[in-house]
Short mmCIF file of C-alpha atoms and ligand atoms in Angstrom, two decimals:
data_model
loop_
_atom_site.label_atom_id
_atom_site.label_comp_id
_atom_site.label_asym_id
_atom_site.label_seq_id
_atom_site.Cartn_x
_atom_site.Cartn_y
_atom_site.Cartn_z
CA UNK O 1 -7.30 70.55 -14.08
CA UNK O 2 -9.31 67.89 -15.96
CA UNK O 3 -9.88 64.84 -13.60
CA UNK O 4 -8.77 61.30 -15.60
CA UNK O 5 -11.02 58.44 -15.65
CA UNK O 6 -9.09 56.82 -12.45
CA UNK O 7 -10.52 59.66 -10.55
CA UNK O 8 -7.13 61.28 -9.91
CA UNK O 9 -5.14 63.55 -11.50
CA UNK O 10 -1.60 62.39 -12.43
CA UNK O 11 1.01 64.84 -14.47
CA UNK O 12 2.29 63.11 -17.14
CA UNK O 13 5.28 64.14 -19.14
CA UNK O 14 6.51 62.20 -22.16
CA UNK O 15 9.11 62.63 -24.02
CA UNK O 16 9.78 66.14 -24.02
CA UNK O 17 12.44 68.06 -26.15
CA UNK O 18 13.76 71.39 -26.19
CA UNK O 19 15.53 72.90 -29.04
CA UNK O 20 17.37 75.73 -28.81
CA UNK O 21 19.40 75.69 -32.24
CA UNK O 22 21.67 73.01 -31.64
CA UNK O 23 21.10 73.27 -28.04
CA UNK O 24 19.01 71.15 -26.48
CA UNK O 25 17.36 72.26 -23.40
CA UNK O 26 15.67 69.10 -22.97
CA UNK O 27 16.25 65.82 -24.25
CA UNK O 28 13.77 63.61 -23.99
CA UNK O 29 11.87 63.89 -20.24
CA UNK O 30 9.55 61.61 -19.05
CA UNK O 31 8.16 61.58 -15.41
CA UNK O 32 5.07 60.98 -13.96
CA UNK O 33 4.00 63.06 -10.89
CA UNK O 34 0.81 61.72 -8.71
CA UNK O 35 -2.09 63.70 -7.47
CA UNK O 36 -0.84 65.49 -3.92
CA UNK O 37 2.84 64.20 -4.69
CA UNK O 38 6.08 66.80 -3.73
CA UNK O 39 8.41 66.04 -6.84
CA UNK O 40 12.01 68.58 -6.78
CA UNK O 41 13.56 68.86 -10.16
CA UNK O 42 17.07 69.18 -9.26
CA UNK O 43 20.10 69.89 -10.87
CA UNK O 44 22.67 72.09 -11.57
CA UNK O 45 22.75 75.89 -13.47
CA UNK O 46 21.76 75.36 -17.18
CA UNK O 47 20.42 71.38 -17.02
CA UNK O 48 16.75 72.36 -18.54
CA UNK O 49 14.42 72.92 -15.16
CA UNK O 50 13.00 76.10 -15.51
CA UNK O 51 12.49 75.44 -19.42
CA UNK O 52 10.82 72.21 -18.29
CA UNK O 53 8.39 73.89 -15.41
CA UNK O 54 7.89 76.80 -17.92
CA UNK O 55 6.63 74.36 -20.35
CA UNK O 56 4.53 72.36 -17.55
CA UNK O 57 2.74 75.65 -17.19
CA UNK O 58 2.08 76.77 -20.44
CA UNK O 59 4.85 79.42 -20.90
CA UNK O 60 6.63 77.51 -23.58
CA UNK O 61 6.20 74.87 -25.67
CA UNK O 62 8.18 72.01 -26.46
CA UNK O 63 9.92 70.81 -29.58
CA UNK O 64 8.14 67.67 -29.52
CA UNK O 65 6.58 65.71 -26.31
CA UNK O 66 3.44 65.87 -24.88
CA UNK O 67 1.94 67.15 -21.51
CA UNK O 68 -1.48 65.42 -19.97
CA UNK O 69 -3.18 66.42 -16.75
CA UNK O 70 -4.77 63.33 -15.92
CA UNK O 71 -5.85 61.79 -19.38
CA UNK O 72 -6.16 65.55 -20.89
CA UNK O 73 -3.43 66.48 -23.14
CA UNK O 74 -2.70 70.10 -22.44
CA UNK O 75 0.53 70.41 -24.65
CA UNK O 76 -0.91 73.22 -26.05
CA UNK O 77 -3.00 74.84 -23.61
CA UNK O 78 -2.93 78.56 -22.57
CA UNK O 79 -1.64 79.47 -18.94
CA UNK O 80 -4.28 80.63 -17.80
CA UNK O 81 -6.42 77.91 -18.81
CA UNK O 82 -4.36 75.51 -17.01
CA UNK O 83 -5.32 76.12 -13.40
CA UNK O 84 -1.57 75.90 -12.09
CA UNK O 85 -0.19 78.09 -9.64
CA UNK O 86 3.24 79.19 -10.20
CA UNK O 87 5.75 80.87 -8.32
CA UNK O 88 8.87 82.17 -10.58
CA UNK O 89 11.93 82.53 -9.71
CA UNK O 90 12.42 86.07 -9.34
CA UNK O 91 9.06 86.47 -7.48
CA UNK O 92 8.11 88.43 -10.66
CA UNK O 93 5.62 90.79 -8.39
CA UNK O 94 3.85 93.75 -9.49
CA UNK O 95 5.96 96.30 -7.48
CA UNK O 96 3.80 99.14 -8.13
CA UNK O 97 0.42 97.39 -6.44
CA UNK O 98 -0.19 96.52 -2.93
CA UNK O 99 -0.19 93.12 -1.16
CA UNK O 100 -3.48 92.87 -1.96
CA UNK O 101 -3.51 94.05 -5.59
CA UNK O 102 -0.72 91.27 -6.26
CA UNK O 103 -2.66 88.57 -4.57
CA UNK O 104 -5.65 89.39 -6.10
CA UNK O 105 -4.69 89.83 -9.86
CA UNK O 106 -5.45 85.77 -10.62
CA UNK O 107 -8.83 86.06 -8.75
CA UNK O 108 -9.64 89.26 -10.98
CA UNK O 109 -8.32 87.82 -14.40
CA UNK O 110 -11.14 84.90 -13.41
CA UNK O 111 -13.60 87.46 -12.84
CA UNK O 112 -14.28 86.68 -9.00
CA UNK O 113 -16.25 88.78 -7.68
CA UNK O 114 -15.05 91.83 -5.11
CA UNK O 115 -16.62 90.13 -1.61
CA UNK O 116 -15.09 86.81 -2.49
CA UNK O 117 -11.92 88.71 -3.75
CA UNK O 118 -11.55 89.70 -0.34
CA UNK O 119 -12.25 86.73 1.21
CA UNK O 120 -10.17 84.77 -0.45
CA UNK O 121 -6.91 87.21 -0.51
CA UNK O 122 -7.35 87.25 3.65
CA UNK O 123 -7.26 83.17 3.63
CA UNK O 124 -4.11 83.41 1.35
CA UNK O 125 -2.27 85.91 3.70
CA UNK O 126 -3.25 83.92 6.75
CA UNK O 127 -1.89 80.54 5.15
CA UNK O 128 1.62 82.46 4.30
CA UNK O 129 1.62 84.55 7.93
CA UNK O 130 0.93 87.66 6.61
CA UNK O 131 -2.60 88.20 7.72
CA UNK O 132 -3.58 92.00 8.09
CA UNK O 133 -0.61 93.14 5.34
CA UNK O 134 -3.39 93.67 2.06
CA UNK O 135 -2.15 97.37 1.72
CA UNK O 136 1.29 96.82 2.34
CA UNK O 137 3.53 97.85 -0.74
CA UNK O 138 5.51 95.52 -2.47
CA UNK O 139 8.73 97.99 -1.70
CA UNK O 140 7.89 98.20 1.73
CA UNK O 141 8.77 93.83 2.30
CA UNK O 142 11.91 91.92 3.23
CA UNK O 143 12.79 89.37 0.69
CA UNK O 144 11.34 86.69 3.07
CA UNK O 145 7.49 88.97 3.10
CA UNK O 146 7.80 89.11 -0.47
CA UNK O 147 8.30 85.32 -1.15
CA UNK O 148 5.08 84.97 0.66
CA UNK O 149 3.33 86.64 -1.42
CA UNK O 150 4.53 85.48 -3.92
CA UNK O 151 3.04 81.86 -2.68
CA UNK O 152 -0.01 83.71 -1.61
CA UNK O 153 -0.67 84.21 -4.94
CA UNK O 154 0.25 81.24 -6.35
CA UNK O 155 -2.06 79.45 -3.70
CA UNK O 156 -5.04 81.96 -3.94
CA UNK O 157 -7.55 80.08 -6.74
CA UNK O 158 -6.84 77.23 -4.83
CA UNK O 159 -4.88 75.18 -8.34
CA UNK O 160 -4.41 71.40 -8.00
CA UNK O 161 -1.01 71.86 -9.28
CA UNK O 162 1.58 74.58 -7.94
CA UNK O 163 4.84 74.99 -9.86
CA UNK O 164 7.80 77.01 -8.26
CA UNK O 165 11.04 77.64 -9.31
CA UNK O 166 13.80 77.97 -7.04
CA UNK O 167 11.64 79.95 -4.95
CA UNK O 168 14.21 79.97 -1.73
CA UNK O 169 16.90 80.57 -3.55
CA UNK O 170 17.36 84.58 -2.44
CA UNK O 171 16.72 84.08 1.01
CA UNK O 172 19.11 84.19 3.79
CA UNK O 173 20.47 80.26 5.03
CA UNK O 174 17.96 80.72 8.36
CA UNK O 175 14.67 82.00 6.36
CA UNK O 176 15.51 79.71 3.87
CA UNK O 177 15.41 77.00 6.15
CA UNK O 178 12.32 77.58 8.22
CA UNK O 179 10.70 78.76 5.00
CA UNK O 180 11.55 75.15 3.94
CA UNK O 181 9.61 73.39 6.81
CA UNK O 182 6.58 75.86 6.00
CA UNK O 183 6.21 75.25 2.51
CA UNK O 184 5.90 71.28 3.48
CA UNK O 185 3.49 72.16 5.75
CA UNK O 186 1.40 74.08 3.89
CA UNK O 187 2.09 71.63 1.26
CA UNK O 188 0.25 68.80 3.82
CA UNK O 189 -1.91 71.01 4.65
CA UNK O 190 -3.11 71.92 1.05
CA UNK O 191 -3.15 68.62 -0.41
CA UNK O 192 -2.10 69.76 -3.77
CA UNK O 193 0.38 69.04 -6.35
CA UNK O 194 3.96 70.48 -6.39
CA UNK O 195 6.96 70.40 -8.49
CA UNK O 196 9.91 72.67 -7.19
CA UNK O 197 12.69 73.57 -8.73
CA UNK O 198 16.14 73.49 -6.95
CA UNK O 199 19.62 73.39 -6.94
CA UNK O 200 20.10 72.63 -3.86
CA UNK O 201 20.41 68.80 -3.35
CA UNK O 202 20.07 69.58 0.54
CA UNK O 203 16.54 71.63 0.56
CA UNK O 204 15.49 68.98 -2.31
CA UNK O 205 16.22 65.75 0.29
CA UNK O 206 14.69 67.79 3.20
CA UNK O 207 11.38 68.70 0.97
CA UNK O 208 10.44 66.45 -1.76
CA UNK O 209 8.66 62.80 -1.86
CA UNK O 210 10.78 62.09 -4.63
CA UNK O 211 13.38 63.95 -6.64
CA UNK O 212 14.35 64.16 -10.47
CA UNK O 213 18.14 64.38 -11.08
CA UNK O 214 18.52 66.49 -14.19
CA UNK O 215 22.08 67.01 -16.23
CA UNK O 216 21.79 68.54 -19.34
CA UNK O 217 18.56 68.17 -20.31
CA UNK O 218 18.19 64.64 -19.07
CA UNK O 219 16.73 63.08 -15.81
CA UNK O 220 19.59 61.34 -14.84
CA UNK O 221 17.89 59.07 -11.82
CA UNK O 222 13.99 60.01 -10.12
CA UNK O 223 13.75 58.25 -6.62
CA UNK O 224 12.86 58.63 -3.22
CA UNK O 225 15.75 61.15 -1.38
CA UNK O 226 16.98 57.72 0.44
CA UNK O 227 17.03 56.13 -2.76
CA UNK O 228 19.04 58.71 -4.13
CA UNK O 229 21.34 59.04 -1.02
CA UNK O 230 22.23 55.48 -0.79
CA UNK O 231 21.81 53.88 -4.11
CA UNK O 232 22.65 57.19 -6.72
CA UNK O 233 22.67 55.35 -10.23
CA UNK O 234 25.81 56.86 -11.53
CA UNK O 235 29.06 59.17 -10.77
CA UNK O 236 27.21 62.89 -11.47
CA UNK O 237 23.56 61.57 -8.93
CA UNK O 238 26.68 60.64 -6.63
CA UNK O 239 28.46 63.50 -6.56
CA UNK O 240 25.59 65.78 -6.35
CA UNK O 241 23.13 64.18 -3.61
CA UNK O 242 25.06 64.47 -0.08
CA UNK O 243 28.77 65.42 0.60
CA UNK O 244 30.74 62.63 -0.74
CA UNK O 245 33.96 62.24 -2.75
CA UNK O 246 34.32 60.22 -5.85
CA UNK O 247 37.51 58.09 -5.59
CA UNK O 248 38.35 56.37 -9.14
CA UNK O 249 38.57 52.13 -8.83
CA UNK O 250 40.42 49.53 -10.74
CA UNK O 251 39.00 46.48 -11.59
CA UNK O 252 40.70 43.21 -11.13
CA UNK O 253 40.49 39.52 -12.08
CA UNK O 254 37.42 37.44 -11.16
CA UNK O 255 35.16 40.88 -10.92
CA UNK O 256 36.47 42.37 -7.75
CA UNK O 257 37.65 46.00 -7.42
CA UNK O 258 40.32 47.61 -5.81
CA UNK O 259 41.77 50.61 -4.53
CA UNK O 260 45.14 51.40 -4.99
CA UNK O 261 46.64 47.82 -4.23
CA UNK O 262 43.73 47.06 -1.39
CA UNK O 263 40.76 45.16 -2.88
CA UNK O 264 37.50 46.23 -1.62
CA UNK O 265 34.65 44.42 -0.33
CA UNK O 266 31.41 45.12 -0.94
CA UNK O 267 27.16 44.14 -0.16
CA UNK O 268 26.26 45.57 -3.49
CA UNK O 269 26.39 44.48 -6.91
CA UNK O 270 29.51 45.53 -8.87
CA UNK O 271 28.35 47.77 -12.10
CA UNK O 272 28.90 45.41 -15.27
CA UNK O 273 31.51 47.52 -17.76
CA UNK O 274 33.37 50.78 -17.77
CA UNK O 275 35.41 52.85 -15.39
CA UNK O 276 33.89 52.52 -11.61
CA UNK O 277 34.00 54.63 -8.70
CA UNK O 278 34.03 54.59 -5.28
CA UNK O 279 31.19 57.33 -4.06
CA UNK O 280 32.44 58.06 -0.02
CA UNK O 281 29.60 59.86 2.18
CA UNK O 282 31.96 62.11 4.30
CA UNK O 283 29.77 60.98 7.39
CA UNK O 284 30.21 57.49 6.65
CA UNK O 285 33.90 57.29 6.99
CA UNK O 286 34.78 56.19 10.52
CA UNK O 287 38.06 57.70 11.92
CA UNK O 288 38.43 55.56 15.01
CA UNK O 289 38.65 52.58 13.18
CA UNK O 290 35.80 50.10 14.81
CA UNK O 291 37.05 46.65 15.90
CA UNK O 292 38.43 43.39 13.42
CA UNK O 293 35.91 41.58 11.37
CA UNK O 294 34.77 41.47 7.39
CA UNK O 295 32.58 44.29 7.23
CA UNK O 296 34.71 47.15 6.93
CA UNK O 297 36.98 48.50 4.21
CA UNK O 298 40.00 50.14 5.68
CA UNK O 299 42.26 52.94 4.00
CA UNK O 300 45.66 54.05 5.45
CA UNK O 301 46.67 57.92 5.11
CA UNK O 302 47.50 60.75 6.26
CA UNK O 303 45.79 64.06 7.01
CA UNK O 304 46.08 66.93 5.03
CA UNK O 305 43.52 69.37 6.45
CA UNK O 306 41.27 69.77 9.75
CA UNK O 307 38.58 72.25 9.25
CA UNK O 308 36.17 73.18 12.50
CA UNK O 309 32.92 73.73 11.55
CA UNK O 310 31.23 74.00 15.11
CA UNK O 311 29.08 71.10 15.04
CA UNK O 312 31.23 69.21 12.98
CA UNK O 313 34.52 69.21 11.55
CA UNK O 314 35.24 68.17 8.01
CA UNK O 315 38.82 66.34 8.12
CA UNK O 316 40.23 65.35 4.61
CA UNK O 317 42.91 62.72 4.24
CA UNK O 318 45.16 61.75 1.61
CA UNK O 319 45.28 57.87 1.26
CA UNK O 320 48.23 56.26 0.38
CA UNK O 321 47.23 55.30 -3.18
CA UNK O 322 47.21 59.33 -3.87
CA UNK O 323 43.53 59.76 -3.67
CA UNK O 324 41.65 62.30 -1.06
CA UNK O 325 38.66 61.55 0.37
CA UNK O 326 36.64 63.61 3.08
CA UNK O 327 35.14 62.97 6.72
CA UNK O 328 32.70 64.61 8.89
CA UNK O 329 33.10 63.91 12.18
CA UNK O 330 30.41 65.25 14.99
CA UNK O 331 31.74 67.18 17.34
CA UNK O 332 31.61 66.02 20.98
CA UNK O 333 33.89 66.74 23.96
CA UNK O 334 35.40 62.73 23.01
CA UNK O 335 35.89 62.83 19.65
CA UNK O 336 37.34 66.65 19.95
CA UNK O 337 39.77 65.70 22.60
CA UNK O 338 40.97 63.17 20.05
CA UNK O 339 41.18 64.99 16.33
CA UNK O 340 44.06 64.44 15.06
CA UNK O 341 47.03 66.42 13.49
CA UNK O 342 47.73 67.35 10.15
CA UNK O 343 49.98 65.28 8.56
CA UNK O 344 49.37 61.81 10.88
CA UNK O 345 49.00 59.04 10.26
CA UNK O 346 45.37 57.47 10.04
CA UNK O 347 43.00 54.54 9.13
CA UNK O 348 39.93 54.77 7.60
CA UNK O 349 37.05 52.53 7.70
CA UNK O 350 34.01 52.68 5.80
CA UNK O 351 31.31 49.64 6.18
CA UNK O 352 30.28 47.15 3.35
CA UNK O 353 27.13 48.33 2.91
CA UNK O 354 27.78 52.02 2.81
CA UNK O 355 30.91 50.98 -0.40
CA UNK O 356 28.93 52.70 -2.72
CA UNK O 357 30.34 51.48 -6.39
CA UNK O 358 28.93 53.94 -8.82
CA UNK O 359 30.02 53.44 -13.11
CA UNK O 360 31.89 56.81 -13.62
CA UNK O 361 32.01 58.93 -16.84
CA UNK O 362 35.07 58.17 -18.98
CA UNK O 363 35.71 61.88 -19.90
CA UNK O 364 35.56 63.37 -16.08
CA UNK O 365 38.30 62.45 -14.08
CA UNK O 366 36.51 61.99 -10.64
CA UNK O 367 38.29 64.37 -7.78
CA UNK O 368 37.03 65.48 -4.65
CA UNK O 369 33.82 66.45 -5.71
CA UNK O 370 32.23 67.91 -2.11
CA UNK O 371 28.76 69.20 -2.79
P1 ADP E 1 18.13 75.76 -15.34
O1 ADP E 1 16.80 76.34 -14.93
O2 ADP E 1 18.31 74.33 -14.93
O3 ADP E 1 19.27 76.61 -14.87
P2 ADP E 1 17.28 76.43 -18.03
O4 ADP E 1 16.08 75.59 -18.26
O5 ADP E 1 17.04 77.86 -17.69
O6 ADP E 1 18.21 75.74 -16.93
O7 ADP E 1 18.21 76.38 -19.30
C1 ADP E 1 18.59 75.18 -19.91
C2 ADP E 1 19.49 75.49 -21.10
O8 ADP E 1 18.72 76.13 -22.12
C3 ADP E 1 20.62 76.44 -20.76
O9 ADP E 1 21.76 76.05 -21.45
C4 ADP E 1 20.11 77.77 -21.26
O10 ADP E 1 21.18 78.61 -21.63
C5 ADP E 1 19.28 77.38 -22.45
N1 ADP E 1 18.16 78.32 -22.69
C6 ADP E 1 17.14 78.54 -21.87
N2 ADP E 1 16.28 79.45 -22.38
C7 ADP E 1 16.79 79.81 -23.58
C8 ADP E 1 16.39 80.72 -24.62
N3 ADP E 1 15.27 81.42 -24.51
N4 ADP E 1 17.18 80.80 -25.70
C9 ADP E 1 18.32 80.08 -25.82
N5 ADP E 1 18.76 79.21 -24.89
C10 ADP E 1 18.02 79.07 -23.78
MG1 MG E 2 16.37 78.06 -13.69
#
């Protein structure tokens, strides 16, 4: 990668489109990601973030829209040219070829030499935990061995910028997530440039810096994950970032909202026009309804399911307005002594400053939308 005039390398998308007949893969992304910065694309089957990371590295090109490594635009550019270490999402190893051979095909394509080779294949497999496997076969890995390599050999010519695309995504929940806490690691540890691919709004909160919400093409909101989390921009960032439940408002006179016939207080801004809705964090909503006083919104309901979940349990409850909502609830020896029945009676509370009012999409009808 070309270094700008600042002295730092910043990728710079603009405007990118994707045409595929009338469909369009991408319509009109713009992000900038900072030298050494962890940015997740994230979003759900079919929104455009492989055909964006494939064009990032060269192995597509856009309709229109540019691409500039620091103040170089490589729109155009061949792959290999771009010095961008990529990790697809099918591992897309050479099956045939050792650990080693795999590892070693970027080093050879740059004509290293066979010492260095070597050398440099040994570092990779120590970074990824697999020092001593160079004549290993490909067949001969678990799923979890082969992902490594896979990030060996993304990591081996030592690119500023490493793309990867969902590269968790066939692992098992448990090497999935301790293969999560390594790849930050080695991302400190590296110093370079990533942009992952996800859609998994959980490993994209526990990884990234910051996060791109994409829907069809389009980044719907970028931010910080606690950005995201607590102030999502619209219905879809809402329903997709945490376990929450989209409950549709009405609006009444003098701008205040209300649910059902109980008007709702809230610390944040009311969105300007349109349909709104209520986004509810499931760990938010307080069953034991906390003591009097203005900050709290309180629901009545009843419950219509209990589910144990060992460290939690996930109770939903039907408010009397005909909405459901959800709750997670740790589980402690208290609060398990004290669950209550289906079909009781309950109140709800939920805090001014976790009412979440998000502008909704006319067309969807929000429901119980747990992620
Ligand atoms: P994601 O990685 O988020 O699942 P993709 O970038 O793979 O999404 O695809 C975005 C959209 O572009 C999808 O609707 C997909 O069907 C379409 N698409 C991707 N590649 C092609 C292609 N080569 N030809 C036609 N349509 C494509
Ligand atoms: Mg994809």
């Amino acid at each position: 990668m070309t270094r700008s005039a600042a002295g730092f390398d910043t990728v710079s998308i603009r405007a990118l489109t994707k045409d595929y007949g009338a469909m369009k893969a991408l319509d009109g992304v713009s992000l900038d990601v900072r030298e050494g910065e962890f940015v997740s694309l994230l979003g759900p089957s079919g929104s455009g973030k492989t055909t964006l990371l494939n064009i990032l590295g060269g192995f597509d090109r856009p309709t229109s829209g540019r691409v500039f490594f620091g103040s170089t635009d490589v729109t155009l550019l061949q792959p290999h040219l771009r010095n961008i270490g990529m990790v697809f999402q099918n591992y897309a190893l050479f099956p045939h070829m050792t650990v080693e051979g795999n590892i070693a095909y970027p080093l050879r394509a740059r004509n290293v030499e066979s010492a260095e080779i070597a050398r440099r294949v040994a570092d990779a497999l120590t970074l990824v935990e697999l020092a001593g496997y160079q004549t290993r076969r490909i067949g001969q890995l678990s799923g979890g061995q082969k992902q490594r390599v896979a990030l060996a050999r993304a990591l081996v010519f030592d690119p500023k910028l490493i793309l990867l695309d969902e590269p968790l995504s066939a692992l098992d929940k448990q090497l999935r997530e301790s293969m999560q806490i390594e790849l930050r690691q080695l991302h400190a540890k590296l110093g370079a440039t990533m942009i992952y691919v996800t859609h998994d709004q959980r490993e994209a909160l526990t990884m990234s810096d910051r996060i791109a919400v994409m829907r069809s093409g389009r980044i719907e909101q970028l931010g910080t994950p606690t950005e995201l989390y607590n102030f999502p921009r619209n219905d879809f960032v809402a329903s997709f970032v945490g376990e929450s439940t989209l409950v549709p408002l009405q609006r009444s006179e003098g701008g205040s909202v209300s649910l059902g016939t109980s008007r709702l207080r809230t610390g944040r801004p009311v969105p300007q026009d349109g349909p709104i809705a209520l986004a509810v964090h499931a760990e938010k909503l307080i069953l034991d309804s906390p003591g009097g006083g203005e900050d709290w919104n309180r629901f009545d309901g009843s419950v219509s399911d209990v589910i144990y979940q060992g460290e939690s349990v996930k109770i939903s409850i039907r408010l009397d307005d005909g909405t459901s909502v959800g709750l997670r609830q740790h589980c402690h020896h208290r609060s398990m002594s004290s669950l209550p029945q289906i079909g009781s009676r309950v109140q709800v509370a939920l805090h001014v400053q976790d009412t979440i009012l998000v502008p909704c999409d006319a067309e969807s009808v929000p429901q119980a939308l747990a992620a």
